[in-house]
Tab-separated table of C-alpha atoms in Angstrom:
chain	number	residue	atom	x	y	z
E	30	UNK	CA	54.877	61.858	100.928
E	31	UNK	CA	57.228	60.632	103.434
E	32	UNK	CA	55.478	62.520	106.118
E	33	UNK	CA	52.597	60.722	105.184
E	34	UNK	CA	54.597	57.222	105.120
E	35	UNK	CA	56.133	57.818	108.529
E	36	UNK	CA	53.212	58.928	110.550
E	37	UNK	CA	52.870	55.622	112.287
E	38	UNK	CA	56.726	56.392	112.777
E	39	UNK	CA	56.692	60.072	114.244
E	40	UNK	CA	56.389	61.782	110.886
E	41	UNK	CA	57.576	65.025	112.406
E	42	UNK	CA	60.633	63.741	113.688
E	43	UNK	CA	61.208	61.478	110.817
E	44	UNK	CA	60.556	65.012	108.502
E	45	UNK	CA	62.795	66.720	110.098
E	46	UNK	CA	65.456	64.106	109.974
E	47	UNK	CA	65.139	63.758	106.091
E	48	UNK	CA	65.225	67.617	105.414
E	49	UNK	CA	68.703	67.644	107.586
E	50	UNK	CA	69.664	65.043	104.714
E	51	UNK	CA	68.145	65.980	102.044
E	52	UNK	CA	70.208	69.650	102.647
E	53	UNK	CA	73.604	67.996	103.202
E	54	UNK	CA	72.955	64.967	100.124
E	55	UNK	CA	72.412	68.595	97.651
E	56	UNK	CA	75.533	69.730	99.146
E	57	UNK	CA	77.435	66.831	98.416
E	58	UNK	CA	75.764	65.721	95.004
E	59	UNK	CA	76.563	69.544	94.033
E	60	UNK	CA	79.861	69.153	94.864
E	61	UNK	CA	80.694	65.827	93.107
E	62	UNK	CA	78.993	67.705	89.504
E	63	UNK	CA	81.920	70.302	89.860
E	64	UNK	CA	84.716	68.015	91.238
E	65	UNK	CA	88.463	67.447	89.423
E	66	UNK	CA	87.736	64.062	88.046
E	67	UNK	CA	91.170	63.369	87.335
E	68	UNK	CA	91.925	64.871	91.340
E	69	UNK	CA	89.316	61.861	92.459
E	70	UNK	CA	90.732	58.783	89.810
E	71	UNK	CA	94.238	59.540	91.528
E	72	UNK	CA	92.475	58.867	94.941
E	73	UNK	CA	90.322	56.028	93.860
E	74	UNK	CA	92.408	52.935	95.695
E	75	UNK	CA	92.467	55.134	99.154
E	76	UNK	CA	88.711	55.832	99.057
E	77	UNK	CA	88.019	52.207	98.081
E	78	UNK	CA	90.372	51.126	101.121
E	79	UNK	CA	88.393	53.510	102.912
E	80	UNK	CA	85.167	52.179	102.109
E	81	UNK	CA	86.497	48.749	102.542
E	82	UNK	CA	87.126	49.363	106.036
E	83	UNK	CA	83.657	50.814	106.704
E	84	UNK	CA	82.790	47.533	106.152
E	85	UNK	CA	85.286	45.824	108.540
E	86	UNK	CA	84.137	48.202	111.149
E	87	UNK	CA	80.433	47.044	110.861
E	88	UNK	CA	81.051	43.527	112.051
E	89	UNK	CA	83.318	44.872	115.031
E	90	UNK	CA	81.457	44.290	118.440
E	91	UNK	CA	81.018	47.808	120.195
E	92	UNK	CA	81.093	49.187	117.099
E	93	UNK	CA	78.722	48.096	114.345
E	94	UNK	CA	75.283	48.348	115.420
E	95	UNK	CA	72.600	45.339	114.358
E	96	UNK	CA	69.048	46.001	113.560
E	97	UNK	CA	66.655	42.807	113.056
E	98	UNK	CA	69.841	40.558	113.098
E	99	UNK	CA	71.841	41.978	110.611
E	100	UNK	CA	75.332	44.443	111.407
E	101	UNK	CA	74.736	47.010	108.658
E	102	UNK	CA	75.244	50.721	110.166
E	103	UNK	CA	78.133	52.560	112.200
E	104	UNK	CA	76.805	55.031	115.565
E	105	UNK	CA	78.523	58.053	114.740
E	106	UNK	CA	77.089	59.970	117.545
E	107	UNK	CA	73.152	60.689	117.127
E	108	UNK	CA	73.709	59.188	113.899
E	109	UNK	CA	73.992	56.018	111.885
E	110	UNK	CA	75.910	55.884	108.774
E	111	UNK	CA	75.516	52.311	106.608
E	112	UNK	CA	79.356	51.710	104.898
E	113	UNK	CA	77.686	49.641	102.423
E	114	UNK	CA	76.010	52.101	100.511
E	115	UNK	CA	78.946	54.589	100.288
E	116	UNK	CA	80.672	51.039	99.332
E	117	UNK	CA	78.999	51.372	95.962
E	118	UNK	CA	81.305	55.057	95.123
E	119	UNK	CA	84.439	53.192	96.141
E	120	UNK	CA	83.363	50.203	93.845
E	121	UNK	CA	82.709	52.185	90.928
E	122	UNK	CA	85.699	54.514	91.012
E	123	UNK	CA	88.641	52.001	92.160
E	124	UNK	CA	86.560	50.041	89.128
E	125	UNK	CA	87.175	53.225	87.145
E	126	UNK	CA	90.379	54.013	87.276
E	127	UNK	CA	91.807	50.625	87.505
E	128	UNK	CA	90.589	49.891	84.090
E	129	UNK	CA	91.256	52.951	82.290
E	130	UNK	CA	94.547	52.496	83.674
E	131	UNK	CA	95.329	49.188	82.207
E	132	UNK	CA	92.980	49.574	79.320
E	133	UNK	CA	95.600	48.358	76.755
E	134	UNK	CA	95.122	44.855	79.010
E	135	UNK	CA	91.542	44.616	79.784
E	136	UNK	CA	90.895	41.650	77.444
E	137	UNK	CA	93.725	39.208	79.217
E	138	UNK	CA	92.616	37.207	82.034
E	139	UNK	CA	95.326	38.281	84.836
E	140	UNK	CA	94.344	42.353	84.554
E	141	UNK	CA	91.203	42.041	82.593
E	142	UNK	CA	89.494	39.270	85.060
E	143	UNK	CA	91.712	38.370	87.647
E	144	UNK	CA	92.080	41.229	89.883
E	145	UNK	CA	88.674	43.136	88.920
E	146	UNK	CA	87.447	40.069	90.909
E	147	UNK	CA	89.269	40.043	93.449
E	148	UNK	CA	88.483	43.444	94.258
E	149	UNK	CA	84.904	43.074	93.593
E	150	UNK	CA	85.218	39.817	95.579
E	151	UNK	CA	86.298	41.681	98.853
E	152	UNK	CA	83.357	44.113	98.274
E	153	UNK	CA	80.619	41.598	97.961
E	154	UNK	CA	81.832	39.221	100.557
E	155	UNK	CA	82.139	41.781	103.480
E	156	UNK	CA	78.805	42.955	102.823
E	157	UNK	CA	77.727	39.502	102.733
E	158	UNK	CA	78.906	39.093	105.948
E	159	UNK	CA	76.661	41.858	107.639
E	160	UNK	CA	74.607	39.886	105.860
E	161	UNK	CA	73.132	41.939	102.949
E	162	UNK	CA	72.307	39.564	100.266
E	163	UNK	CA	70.519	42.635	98.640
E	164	UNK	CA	73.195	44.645	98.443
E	165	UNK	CA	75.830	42.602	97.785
E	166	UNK	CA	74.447	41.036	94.563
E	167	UNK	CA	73.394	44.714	93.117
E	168	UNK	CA	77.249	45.231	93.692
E	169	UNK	CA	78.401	42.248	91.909
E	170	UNK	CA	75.929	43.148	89.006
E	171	UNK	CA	77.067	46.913	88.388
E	172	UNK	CA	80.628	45.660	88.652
E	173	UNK	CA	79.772	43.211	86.170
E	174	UNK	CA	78.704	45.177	83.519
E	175	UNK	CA	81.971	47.848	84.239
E	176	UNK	CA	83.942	44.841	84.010
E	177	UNK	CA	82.212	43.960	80.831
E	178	UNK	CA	81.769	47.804	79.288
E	179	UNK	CA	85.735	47.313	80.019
E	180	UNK	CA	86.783	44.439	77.813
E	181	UNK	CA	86.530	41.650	79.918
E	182	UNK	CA	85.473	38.815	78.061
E	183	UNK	CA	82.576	36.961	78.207
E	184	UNK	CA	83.928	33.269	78.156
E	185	UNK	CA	85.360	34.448	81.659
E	186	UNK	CA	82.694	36.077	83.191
E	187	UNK	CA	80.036	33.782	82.430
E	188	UNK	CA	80.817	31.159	84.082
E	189	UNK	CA	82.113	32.900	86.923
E	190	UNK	CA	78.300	34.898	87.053
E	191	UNK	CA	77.233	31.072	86.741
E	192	UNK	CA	79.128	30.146	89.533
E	193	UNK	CA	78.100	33.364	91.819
E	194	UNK	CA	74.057	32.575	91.400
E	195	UNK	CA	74.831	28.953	92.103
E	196	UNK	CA	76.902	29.626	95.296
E	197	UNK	CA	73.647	32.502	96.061
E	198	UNK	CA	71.358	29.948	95.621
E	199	UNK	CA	72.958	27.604	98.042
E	200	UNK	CA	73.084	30.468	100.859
E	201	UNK	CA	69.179	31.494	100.456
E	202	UNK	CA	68.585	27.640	99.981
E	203	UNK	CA	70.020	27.050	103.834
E	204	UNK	CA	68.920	30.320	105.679
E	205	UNK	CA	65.451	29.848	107.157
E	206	UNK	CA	64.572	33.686	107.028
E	207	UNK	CA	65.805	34.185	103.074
E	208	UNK	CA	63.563	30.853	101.664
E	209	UNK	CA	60.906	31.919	103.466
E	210	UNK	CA	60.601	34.861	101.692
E	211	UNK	CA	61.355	33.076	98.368
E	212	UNK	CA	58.903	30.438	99.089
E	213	UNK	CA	56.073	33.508	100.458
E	214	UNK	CA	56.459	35.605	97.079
E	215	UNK	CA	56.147	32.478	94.918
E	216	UNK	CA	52.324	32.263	96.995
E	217	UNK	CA	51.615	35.517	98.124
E	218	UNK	CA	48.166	34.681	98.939
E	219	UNK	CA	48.457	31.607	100.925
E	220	UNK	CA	51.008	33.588	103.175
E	221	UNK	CA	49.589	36.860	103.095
E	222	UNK	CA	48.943	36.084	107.116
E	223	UNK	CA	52.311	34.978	107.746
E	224	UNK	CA	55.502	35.838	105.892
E	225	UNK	CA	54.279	37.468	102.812
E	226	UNK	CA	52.383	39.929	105.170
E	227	UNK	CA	53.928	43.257	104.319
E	228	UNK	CA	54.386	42.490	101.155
E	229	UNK	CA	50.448	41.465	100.795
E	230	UNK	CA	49.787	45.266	102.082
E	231	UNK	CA	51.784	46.466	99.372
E	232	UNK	CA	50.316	44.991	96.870
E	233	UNK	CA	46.506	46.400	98.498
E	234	UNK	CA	47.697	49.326	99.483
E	235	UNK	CA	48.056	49.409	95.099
E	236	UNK	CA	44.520	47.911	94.360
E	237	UNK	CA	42.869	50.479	96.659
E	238	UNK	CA	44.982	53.518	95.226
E	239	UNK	CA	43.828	52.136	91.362
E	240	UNK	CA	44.647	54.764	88.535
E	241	UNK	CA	44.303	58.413	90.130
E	242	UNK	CA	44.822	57.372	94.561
E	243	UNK	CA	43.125	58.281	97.233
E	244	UNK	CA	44.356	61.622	97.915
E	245	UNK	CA	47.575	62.991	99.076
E	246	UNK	CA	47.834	61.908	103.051
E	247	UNK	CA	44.442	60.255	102.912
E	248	UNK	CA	46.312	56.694	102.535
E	249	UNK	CA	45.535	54.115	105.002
E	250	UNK	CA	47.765	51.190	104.489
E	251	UNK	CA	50.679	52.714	106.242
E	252	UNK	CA	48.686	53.629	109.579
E	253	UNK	CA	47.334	50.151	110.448
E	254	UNK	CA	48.661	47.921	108.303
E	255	UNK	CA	51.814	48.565	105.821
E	256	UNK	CA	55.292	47.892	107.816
E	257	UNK	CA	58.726	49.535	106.765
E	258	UNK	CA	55.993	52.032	104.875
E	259	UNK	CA	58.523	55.222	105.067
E	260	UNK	CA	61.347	53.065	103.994
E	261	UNK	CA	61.764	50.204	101.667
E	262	UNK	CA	57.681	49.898	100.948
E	263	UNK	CA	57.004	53.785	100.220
E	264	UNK	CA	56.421	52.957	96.601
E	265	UNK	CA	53.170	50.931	97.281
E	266	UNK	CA	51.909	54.060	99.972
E	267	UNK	CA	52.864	56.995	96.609
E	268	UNK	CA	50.626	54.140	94.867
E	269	UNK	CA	47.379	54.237	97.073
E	270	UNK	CA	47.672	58.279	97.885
E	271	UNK	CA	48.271	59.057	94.016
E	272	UNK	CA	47.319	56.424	91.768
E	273	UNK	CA	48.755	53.834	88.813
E	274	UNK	CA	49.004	57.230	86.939
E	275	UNK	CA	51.913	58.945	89.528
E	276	UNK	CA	53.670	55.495	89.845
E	277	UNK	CA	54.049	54.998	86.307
E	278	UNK	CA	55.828	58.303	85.801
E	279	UNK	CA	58.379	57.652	88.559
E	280	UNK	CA	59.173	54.416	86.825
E	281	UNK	CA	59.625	56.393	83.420
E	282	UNK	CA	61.628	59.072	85.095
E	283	UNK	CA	64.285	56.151	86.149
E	284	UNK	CA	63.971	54.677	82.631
E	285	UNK	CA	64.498	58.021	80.808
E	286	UNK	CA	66.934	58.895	83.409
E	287	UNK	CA	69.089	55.784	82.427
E	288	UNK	CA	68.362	55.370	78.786
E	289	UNK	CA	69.525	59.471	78.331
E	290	UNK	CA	72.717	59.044	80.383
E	291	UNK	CA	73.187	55.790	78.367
E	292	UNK	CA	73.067	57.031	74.763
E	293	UNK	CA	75.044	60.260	76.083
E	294	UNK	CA	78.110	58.155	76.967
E	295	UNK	CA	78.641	56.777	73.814
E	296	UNK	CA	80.235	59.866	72.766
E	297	UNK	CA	82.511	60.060	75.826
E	298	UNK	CA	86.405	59.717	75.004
E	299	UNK	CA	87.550	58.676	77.946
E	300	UNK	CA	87.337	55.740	79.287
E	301	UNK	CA	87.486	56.513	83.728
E	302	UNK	CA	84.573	59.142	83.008
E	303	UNK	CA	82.302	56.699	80.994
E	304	UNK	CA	82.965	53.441	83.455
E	305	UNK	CA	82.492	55.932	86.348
E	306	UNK	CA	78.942	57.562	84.931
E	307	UNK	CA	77.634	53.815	83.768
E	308	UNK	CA	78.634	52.417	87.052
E	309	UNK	CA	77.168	55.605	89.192
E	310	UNK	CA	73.956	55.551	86.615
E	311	UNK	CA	73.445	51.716	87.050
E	312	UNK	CA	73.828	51.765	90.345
E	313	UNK	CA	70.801	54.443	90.759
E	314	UNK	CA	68.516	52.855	88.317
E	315	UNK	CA	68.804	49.027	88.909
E	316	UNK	CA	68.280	49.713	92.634
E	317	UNK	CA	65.091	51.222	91.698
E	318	UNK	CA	64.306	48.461	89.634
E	319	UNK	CA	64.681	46.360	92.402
E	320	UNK	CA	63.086	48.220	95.151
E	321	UNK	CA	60.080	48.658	92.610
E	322	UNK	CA	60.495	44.943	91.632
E	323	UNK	CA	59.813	43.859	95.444
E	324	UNK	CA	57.194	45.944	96.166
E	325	UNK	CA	54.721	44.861	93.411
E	326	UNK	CA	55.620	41.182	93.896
E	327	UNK	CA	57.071	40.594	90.424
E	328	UNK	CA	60.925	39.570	92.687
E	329	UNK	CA	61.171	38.119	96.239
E	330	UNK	CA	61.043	40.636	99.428
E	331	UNK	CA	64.599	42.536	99.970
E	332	UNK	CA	64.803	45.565	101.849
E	333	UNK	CA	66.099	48.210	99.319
E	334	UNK	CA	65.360	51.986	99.442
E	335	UNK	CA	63.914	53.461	96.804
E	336	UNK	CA	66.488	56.279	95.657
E	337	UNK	CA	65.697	59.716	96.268
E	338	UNK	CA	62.323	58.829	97.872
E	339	UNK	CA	62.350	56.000	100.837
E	340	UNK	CA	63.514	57.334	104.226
E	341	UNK	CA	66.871	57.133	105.310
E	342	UNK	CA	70.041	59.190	105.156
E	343	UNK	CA	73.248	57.037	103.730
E	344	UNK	CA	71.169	56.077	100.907
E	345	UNK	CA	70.351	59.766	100.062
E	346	UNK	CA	73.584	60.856	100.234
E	347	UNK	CA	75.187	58.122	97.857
E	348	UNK	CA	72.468	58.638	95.380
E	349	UNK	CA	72.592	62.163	94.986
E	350	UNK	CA	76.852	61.366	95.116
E	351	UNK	CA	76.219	59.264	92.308
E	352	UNK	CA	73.697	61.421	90.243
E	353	UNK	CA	76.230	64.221	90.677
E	354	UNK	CA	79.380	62.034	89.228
E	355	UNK	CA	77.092	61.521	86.441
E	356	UNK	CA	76.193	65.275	85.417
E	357	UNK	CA	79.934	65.871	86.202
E	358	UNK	CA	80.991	62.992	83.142
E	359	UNK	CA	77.941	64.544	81.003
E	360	UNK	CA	79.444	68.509	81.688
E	361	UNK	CA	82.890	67.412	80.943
E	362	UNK	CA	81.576	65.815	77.558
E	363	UNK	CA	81.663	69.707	76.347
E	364	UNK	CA	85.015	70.543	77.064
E	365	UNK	CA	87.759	70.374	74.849
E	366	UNK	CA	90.342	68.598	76.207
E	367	UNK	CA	94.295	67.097	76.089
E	368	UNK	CA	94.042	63.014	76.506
E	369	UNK	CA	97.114	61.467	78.739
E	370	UNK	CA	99.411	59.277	77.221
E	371	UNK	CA	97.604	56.290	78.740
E	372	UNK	CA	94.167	57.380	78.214
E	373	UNK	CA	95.277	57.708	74.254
């Protein structure tokens, strides 16, 4: 499929790029199913701090590389690494341990609220600054709900959440390039020509696939028309090569995939591993959500990957990261085992 999607791009090269990947993301995502949990909570803050700077380093000159205006990836070498998408691990786990730390104060407003947001605040506003407005509010969503799965209560974080959309709002409202494509995906149509244009293909590059597609690598949207089509938009070109059918069971593979991990964690006594798996889990499935969201015009255009599928290495490698935190939490379900003091 992504050869297909990248042959406007140099699908061979592109192939051989994403197998490289795809090898070293199994690696990884296998090693984070069989890793010490309680050896990675310990280390939480320092890979957070690590992440954080990642993020720093993006907006140095010499250093961060920008693509179509925004400073999102680090040159190491032949390759580019994006720090905000290993951002999301560091989130989740300082998240994770801080709270099941101090679960005995989650509900008061100093450890419950306070400092959750503050940490969450340093996240979201250094990605903001790349800018990633994508990004940054998925972050500020999962955290959210941790902070909320935690004990924080509601009478603080709603208005805060209130506050955060408002304060969104306002940014979209006075960058030219952002309203655009609010005001293009409220009339797809009428700007179909102008800055609703890839997201027009999309949505054709659906129509002419209908229920079974055209044929695997028979697709034509992506060779004249469809930009990004390997990347953020490879939902619409799996749509035209293999039908409504094909696209509706990656959707219920997400949804299964979240609602089985979901009613799984209820049962978990600890509470690092279950913040850790919800946070990894959400992070995974609401990004699809959103990518898929985009792509058929039911949200406003935002370049997200599509996990496992779009092109595109960092991504890859956090989701299968993630995935593999999650089997870890579900393994260690199974296993007998002595609670700390803390964690009692």
């Amino acid at each position: 499929m992504l050869f297909s999607a990248g042959i406007v791009k140099g699908a061979q090269a592109l192939l051989t790029k994403q197998v490289i990947w795809v090898g070293l993301s199994l690696l990884m995502g296998a090693y984070a199913t069989y890793m010490n949990l309680e050896w990675i909570r310990r280390r939480a803050w320092w890979i957070f701090g690590l992440c954080m700077l990642g993020l720093i380093l993006t907006l140095v000159p010499g250093i961060g590389i920008k693509v179509n205006g925004a400073q999102r990836w680090i040159g190491l070498g032949p390759l580019r690494v994006q720090p905000s998408e290993f951002a999301k691990i560091g989130l989740v786990l300082v998240l994770a341990s801080y709270f099941s730390s101090n679960h005995r104060e989650n509900k008061t407003f100093f450890h419950g609220f306070l400092i959750p947001s503050i940490l969450i605040g340093t996240c979201c506003g250094l990605i903001l600054l790349q800018p990633d407005f994508g990004t940054s509010f998925l972050c500020g969503a999962v955290a959210a709900t941790m902070m909320f799965q935690a004990g924080t209560s509601l009478r603080w974080l709603l208005p805060v959440a209130g506050l955060a959309i408002t304060a969104f709002s306002i940014l979209v409202y006075f960058d030219p390039v952002r309203i655009r494509r609010v005001t293009s995906f409220l009339d797809v149509e009428a700007n179909a020509n102008d800055s609703a244009y890839q997201l027009w293909q999309g949505m054709l590059a659906f129509g002419v696939g209908g229920l079974n597609g055209v044929g695997l690598g028979m697709g034509r949207q992506q060779v004249h028309f469809l930009p990004e089509a390997h990347t953020d938009f490879i939902f619409p070109v799996i749509g035209e090569e293999l039908g409504l059918f094909f696209t509706l069971t990656i959707v219920a593979c997400f949804l299964l995939l979240f609602g089985c991990v979901f009613l799984r964690l209820r049962q978990s006594p600890r509470l690092f591993e279950y913040l850790l798996a919800m946070g990894a889990i959400l992070f995974v499935s609401l990004q699809a959500i959103i990518n898929m969201g985009v792509v058929t015009g039911s949200m406003p255009t935002k370049g997200m990957s599509l996990p496992f599928i779009s092109y595109g290495g960092s991504n890859l490698m956090v989701s299968f990261l993630l995935l593999g935190f999650v089997i870890n939490v579900l393994r260690s379900l199974d296993t007998p085992k002595v609670l700390l003091p803390r964690e009692i």
